[in-house]
Short mmCIF file of C-alpha atoms in Angstrom, two decimals:
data_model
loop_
_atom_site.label_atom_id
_atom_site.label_comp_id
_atom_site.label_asym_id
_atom_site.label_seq_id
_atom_site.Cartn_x
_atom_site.Cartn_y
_atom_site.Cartn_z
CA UNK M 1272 -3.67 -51.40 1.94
CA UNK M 1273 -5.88 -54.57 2.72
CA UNK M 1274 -7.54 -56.08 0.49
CA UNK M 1275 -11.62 -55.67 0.23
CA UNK M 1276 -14.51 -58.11 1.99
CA UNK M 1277 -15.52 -58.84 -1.86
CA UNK M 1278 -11.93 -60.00 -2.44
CA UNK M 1279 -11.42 -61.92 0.40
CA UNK M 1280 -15.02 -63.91 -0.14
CA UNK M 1281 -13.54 -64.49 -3.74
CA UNK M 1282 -10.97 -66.46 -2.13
CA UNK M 1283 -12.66 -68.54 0.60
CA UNK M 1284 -14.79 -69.92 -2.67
CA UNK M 1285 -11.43 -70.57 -4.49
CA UNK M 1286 -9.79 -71.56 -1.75
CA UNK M 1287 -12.20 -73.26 0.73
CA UNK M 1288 -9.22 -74.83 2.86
CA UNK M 1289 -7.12 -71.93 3.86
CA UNK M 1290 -7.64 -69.81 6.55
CA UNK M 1291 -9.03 -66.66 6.92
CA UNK M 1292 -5.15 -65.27 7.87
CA UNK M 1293 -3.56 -67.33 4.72
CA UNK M 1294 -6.56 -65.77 2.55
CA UNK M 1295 -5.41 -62.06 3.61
CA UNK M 1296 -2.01 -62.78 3.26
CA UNK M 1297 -2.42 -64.38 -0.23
CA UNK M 1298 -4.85 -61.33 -1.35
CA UNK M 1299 -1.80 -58.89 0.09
CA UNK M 1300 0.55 -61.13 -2.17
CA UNK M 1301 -1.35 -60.92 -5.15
CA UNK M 1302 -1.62 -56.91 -4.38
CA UNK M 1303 2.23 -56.62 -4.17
CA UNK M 1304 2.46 -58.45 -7.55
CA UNK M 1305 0.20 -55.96 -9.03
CA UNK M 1306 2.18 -53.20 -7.73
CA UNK M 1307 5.69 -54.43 -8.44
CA UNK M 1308 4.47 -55.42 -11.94
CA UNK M 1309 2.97 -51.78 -12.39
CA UNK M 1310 6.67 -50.35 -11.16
CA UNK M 1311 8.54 -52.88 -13.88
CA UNK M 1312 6.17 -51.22 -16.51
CA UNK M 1313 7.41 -47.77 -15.34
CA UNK M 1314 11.04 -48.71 -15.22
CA UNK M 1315 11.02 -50.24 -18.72
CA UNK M 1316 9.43 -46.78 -20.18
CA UNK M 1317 12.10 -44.61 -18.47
CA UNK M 1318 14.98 -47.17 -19.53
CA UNK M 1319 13.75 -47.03 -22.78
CA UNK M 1320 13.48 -43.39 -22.66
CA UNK M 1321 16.69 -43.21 -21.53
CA UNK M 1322 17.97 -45.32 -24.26
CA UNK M 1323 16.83 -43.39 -27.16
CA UNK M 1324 18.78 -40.50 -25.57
CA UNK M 1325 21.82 -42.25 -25.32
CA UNK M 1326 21.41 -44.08 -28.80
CA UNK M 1327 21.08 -40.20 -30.10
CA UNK M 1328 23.93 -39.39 -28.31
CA UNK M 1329 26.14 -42.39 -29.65
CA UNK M 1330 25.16 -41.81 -33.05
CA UNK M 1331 26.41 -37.91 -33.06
CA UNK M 1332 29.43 -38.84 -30.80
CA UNK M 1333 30.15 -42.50 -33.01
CA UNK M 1334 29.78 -40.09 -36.54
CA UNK M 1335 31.71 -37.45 -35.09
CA UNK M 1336 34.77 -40.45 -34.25
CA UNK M 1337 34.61 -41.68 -37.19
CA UNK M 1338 34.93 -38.64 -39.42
CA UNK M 1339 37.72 -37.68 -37.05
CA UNK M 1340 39.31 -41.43 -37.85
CA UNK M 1341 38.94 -40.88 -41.39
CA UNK M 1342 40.47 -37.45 -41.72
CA UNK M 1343 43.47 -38.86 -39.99
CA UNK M 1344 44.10 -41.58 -42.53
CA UNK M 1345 43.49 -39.04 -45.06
CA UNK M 1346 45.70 -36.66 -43.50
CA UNK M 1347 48.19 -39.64 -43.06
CA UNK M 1348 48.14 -40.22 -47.23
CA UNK M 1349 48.07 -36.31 -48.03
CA UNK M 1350 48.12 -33.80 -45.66
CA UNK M 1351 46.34 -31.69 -47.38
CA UNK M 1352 43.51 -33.30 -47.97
CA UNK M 1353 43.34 -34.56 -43.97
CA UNK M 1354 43.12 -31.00 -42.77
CA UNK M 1355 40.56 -29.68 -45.81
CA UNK M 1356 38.19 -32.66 -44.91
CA UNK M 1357 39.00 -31.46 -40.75
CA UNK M 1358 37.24 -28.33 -41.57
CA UNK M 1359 34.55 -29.43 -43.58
CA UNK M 1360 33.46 -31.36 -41.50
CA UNK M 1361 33.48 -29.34 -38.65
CA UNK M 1362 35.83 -31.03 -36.43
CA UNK M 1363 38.75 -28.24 -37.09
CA UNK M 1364 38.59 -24.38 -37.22
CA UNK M 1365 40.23 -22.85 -40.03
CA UNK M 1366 42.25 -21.02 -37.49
CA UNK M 1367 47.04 -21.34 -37.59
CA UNK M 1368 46.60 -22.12 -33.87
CA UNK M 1369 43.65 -24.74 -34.02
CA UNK M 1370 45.83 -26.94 -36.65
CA UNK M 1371 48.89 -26.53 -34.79
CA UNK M 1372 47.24 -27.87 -31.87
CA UNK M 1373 45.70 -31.08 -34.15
CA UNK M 1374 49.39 -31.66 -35.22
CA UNK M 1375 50.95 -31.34 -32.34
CA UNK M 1376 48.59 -33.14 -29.72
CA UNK M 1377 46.33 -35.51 -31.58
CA UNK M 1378 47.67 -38.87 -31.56
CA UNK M 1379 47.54 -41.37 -34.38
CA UNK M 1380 49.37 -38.65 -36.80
CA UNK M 1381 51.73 -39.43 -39.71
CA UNK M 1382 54.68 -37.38 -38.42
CA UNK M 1383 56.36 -37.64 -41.79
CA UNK M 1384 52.91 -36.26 -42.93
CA UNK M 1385 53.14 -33.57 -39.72
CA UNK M 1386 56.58 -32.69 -41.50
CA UNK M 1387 55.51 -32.15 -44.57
CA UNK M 1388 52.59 -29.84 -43.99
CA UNK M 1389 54.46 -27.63 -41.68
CA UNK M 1390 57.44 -27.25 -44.45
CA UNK M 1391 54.76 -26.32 -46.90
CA UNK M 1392 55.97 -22.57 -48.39
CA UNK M 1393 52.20 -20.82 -48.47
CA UNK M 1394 50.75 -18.01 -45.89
CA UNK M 1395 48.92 -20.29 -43.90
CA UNK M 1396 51.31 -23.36 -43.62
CA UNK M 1397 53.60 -21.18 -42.21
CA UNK M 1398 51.28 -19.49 -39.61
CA UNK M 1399 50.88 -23.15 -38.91
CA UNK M 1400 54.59 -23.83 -38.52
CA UNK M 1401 55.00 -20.77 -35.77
CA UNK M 1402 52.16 -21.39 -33.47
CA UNK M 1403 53.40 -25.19 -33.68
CA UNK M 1404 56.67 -24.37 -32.61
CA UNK M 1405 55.39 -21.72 -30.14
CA UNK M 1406 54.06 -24.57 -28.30
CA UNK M 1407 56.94 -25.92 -27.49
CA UNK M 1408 58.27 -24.86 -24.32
CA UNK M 1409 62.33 -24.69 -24.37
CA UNK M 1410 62.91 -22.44 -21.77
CA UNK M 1411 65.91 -22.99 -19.49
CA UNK M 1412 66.73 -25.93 -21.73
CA UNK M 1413 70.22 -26.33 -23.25
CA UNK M 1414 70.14 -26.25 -27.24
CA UNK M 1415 70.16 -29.96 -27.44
CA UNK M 1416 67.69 -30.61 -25.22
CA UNK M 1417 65.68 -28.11 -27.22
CA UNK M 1418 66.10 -29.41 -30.81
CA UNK M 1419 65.42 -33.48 -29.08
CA UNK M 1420 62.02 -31.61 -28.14
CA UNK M 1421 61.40 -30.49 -31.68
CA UNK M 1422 62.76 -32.92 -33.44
CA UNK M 1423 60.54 -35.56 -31.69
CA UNK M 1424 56.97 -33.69 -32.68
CA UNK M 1425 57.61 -34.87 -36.31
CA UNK M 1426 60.12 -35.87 -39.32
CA UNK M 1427 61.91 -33.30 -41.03
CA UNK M 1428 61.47 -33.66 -43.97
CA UNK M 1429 63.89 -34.12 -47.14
CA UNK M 1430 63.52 -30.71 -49.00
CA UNK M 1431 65.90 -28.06 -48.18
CA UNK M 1432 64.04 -25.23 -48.75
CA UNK M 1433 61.28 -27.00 -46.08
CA UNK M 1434 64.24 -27.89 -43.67
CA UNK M 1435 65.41 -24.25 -43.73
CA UNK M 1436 61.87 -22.60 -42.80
CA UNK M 1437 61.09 -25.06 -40.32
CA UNK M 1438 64.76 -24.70 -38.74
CA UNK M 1439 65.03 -20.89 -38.73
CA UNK M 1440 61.73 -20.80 -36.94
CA UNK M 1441 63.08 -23.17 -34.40
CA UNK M 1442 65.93 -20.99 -33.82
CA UNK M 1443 63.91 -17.61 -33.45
CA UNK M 1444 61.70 -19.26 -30.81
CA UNK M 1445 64.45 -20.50 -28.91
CA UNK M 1446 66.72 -17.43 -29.41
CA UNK M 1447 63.00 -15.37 -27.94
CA UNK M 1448 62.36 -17.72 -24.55
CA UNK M 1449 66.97 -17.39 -23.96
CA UNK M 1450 67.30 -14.30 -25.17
CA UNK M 1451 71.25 -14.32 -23.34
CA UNK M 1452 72.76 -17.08 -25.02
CA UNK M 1453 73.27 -16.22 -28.61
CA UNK M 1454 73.94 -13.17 -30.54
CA UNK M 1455 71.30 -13.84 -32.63
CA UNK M 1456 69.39 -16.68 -34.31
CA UNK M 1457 71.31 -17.21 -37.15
CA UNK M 1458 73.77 -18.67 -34.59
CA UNK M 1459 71.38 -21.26 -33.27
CA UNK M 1460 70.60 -22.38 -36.57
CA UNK M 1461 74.24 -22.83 -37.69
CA UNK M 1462 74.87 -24.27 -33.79
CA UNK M 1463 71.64 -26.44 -34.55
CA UNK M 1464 72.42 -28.39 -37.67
CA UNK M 1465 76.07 -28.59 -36.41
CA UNK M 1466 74.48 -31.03 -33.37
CA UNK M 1467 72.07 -32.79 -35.83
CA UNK M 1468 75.32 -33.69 -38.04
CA UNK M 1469 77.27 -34.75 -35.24
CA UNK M 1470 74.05 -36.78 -34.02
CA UNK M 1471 74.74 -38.76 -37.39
CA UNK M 1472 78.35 -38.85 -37.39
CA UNK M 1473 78.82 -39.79 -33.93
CA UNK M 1474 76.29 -42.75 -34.24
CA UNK M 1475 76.03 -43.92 -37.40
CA UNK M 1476 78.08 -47.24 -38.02
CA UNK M 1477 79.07 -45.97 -40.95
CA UNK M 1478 80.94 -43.04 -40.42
CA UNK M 1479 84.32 -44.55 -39.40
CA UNK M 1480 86.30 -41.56 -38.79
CA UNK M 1481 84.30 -39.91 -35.54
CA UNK M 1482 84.55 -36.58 -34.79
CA UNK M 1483 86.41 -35.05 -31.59
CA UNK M 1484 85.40 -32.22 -28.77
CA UNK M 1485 88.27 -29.75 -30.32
CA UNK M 1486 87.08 -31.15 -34.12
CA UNK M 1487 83.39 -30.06 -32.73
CA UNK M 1488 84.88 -26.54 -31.19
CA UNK M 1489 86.85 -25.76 -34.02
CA UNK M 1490 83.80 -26.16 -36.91
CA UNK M 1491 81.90 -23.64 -34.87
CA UNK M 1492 84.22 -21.00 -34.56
CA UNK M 1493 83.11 -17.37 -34.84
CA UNK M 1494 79.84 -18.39 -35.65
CA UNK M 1495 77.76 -15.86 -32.80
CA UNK M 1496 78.12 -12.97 -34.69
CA UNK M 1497 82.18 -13.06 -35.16
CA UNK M 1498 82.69 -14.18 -32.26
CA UNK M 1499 83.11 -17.91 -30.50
CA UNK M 1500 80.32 -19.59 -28.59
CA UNK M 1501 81.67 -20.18 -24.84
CA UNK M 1502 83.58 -23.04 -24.82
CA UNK M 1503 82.14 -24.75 -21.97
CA UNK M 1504 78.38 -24.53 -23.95
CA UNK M 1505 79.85 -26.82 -26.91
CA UNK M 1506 81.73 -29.24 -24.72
CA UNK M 1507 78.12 -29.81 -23.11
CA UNK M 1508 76.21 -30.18 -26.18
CA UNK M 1509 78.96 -32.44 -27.60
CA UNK M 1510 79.27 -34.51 -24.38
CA UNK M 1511 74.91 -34.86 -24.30
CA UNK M 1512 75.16 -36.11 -28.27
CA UNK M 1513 77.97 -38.71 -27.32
CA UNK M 1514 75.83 -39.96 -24.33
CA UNK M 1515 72.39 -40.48 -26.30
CA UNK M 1516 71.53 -39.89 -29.46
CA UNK M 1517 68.90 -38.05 -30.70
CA UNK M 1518 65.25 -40.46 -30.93
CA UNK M 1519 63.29 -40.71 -34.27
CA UNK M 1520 59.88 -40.85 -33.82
CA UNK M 1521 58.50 -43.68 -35.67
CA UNK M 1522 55.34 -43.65 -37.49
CA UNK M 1523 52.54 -45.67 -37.39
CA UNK M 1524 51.17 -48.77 -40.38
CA UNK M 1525 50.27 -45.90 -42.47
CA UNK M 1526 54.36 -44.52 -42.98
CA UNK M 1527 54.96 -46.76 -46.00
CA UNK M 1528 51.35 -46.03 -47.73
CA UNK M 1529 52.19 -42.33 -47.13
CA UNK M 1530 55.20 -42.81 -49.26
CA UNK M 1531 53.95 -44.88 -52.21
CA UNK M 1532 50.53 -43.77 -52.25
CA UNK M 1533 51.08 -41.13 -54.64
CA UNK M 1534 55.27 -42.28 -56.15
CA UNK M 1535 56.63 -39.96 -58.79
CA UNK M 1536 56.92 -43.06 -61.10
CA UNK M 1537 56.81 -46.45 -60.37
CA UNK M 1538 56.76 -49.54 -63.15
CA UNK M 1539 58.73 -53.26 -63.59
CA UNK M 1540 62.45 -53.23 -64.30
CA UNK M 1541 65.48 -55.77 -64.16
CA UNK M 1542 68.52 -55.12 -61.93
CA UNK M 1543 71.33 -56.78 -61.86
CA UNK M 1544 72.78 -58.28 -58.85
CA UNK M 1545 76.19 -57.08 -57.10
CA UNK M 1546 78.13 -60.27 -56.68
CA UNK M 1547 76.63 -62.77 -59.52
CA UNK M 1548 75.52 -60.41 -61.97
CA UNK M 1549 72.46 -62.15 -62.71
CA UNK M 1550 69.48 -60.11 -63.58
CA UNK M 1551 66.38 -60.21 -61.38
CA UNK M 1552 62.86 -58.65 -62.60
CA UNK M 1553 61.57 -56.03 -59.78
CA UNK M 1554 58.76 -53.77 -58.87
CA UNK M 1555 60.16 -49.97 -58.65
CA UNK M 1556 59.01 -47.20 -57.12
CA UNK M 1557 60.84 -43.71 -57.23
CA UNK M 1558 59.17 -41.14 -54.45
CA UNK M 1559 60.91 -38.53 -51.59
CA UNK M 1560 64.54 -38.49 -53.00
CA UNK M 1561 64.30 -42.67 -53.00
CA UNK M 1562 64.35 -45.56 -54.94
CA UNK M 1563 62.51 -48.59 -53.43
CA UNK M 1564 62.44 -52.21 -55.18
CA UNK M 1565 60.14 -54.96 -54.34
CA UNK M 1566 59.83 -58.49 -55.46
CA UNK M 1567 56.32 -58.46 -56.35
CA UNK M 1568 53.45 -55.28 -56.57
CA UNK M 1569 51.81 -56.59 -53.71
CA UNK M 1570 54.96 -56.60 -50.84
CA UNK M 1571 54.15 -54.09 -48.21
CA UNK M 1572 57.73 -53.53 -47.62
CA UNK M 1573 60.41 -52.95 -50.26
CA UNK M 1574 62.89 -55.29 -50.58
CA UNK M 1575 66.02 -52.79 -50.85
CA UNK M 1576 65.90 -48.83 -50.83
CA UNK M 1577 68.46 -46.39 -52.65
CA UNK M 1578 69.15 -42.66 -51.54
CA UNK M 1579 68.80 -40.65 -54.18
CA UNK M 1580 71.48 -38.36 -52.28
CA UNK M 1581 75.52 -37.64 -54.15
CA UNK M 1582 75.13 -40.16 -57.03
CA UNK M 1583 74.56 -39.90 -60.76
CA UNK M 1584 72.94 -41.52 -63.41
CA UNK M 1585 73.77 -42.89 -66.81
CA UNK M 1586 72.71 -44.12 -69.94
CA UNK M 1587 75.37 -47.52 -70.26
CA UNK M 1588 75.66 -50.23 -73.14
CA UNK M 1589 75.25 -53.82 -72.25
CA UNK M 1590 75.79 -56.71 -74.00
CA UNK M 1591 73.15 -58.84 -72.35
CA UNK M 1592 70.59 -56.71 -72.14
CA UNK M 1593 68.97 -53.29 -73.86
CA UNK M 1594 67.93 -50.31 -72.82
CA UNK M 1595 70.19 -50.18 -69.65
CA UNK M 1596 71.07 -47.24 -67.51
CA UNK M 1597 73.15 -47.28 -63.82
CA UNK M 1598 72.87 -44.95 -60.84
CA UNK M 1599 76.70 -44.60 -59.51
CA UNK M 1600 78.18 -42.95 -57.03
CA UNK M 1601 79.62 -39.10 -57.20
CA UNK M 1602 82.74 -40.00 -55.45
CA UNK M 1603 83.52 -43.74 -56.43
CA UNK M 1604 82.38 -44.70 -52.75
CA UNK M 1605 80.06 -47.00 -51.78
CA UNK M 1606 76.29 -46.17 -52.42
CA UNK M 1607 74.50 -45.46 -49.32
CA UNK M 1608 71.77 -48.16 -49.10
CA UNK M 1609 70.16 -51.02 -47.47
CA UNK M 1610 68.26 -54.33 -48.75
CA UNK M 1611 66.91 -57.03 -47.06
CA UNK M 1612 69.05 -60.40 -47.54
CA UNK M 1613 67.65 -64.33 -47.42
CA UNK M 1614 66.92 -64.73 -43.86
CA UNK M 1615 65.08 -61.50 -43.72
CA UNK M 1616 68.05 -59.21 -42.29
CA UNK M 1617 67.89 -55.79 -43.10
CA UNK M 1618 71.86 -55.00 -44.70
CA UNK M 1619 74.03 -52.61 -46.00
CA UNK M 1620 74.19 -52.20 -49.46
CA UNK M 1621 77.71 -52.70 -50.86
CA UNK M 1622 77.30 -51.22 -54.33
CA UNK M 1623 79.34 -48.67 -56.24
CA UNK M 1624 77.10 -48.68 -59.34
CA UNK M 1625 73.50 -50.00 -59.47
CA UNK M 1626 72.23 -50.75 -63.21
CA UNK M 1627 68.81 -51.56 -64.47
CA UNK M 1628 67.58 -52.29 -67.52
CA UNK M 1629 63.98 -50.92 -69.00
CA UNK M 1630 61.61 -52.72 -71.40
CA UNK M 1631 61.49 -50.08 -74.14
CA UNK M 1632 63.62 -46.97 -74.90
CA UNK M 1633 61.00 -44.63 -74.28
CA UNK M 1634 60.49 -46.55 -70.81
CA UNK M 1635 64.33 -46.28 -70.50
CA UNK M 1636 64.43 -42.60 -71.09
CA UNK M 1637 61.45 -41.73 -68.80
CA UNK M 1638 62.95 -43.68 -66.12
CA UNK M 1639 66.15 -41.48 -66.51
CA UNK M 1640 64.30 -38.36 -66.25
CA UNK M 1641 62.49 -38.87 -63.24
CA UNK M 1642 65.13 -40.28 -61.18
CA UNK M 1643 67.43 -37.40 -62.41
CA UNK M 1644 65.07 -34.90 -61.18
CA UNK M 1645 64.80 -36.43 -57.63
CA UNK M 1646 68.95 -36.92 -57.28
CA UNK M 1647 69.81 -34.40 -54.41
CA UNK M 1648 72.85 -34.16 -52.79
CA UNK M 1649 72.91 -33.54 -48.76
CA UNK M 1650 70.08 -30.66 -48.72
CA UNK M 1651 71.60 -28.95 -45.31
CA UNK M 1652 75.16 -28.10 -47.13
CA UNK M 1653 74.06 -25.44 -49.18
CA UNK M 1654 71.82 -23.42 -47.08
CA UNK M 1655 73.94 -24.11 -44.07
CA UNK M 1656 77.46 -22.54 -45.46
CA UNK M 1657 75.12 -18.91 -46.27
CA UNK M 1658 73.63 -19.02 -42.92
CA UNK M 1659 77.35 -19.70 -41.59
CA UNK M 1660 78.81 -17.43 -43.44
CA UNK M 1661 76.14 -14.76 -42.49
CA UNK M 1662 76.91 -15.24 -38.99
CA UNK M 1663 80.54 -14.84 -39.14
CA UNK M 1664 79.91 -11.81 -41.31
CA UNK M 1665 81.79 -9.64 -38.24
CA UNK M 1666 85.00 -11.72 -38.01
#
């Protein structure tokens, strides 16, 4: 569109020295401005349209993340509360199958925490537990390839009665998708912890004495329903074990605040050293069948840790110090535990006896309770020789 004749006389007075060409093709310049300028203006109102949609959209999607971020670090410090403040907030139906599916696929999980819920003995947990499992897949696989599956979704966890219900749902599942390899499932949970211990023996540096192919076949005999498991089927499962070990998964920054956020009892006491017998003032904390020392309140990692598993505890006498008592071992051997030495090194602990001392008697005593209430011995032993002897019931 040209320009008008009022326009272009508008010009020649402005601009007495140009042409009457470089007049119309500074008036069609001018126009183009106008126009482009007008288009700018329209292009800023629909970005800025645009924007307010996608600043709407951030601020549900950025709320919803970080509710979801928060319920895993609460679920991370207490499972419980992670998968209450799920629902509430909408992010998690109240559905067995819709927590299963959190656990198992979400990333960024505590899978001590994962552990723990699933072991938890009420209605729901355990609806939990079997739709988790049931999404496992362990078809075709041999029973060791099976439990490294499983045992790689989470941590089992240290209470027997929890090891027991999560185990004995692993074996039905795997006993329903190979229905023609054992008698019944009571023989893949016997055939199950059998691997798991001779995971640890075989590969553990402490365990000197390893076990053998015939020691392996002989501890399972008669255990599928009277009669033995094919021969051929533990010489696999022992040969896969000896090859590679079975992977822990390892948890995230959050593993250690799981365990001391909430300790059974935790205070100051002095414990005497192994080789000098000097006394050194430490930080204790007493949580999940464990006793962790720390130099000062503040460490984020404990400075030695004691298994609470086949030892005893004492009240003692000393003549250096009051109010003593000493954890010692069941069996005179060494104590199974670990402590970090000068350069940083985590060690084995060489200790037959441990001994602490308390700053009052009341302290002492308290200190005594507690830790007597969370001594266990191995938790698998006990459950483990009923289920065997229940499957060898026909023999």
């Amino acid at each position: 569109m040209r320009m008008s004749a009022v326009d272009i006389e508008a010009l020649a007075v402005a601009y007495p020295d140009l042409t009457q060409d470089e007049r119309q093709l500074l008036a069609d310049i001018r126009r183009r401005k106008q126009e482009l300028l007008l288009e700018i203006n329209l292009l800023k109102d629909e970005i800025a349209e645009i924007s307010q949609d996608i600043d709407g959209m951030d601020t549900e999607e950025g709320a919803k993340q970080k509710n979801l971020a928060m319920a895993k670090k609460k679920f991370n410090m207490d499972h419980k509360k992670g998968i209450e403040f799920l629902i509430q907030q909408d992010l998690l139906k109240e559905t067995p199958e819709a927590v299963a599916q959190f656990l198992y696929k979400e990333e960024g999980l505590n899978k001590t925490a994962i552990g723990d819920y699933l072991g938890e003995k009420h209605d729901f947990n355990e609806a939990v537990l079997r739709s988790f499992v049931e999404l496992h897949d362990f078809t075709d696989l041999i029973l060791v390839e099976a439990l490294r599956q499983f045992l790689w979704s989470f941590r089992l966890p240290g209470e027997a009665q929890k090891i027991d219900r999560m185990m004995e749902t692993f074996a039905t599942r795997y006993c329903q998708l190979n229905p023609d390899i054992f008698t019944n499932p009571d023989t893949c949970y016997v055939l199950s912890f059998a691997i798991i211990m001779l995971n640890t023996s075989l590969h553990n540096p402490s365990v000197k004495d390893k076990p053998s192919v015939e020691q392996f076949i002989n501890m399972n005999r008669g255990i599928n329903d009277g009669e033995n498991v094919p021969r051929e089927l533990l010489v696999s499962l022992y040969e896969s074990i000896q090859r590679e070990p079975f992977k822990i998964p390892e948890d995230d920054g959050n593993d250690l605040m799981h365990t001391f956020f909430n300790p059974d009892k935790e205070g100051w006491l002095s414990k005497q050293g192994g080789r000098y017998k000097s006394w050194k003032r430490r930080w204790f904390i007493l949580n999940d069948n464990c006793l962790y020392y720390f130099e000062f309140t503040t460490d984020k990692e404990p400075r030695g840790i004691i298994p609470l598993e086949n030892i005893k505890i004492r009240e003692v006498q000393d003549r250096n110090k009051q109010h003593c008592f000493e954890l010692y071992s069941s069996g005179n051997e060494v104590i199974k535990a670990c402590k970090t030495d000068s350069e940083g090194k985590v060690v084995e602990g060489k200790h037959t006896v441990y001994r602490m001392s308390a700053s009052t008697e009341d302290e002492k005593d308290e200190w005594i309770k507690c830790i007597q209430q969370s001594i266990s011995h191995n938790p698998f032993y006990d459950m483990l020789n009923v289920r065997k002897k229940k499957a060898q019931s026909k023999m």
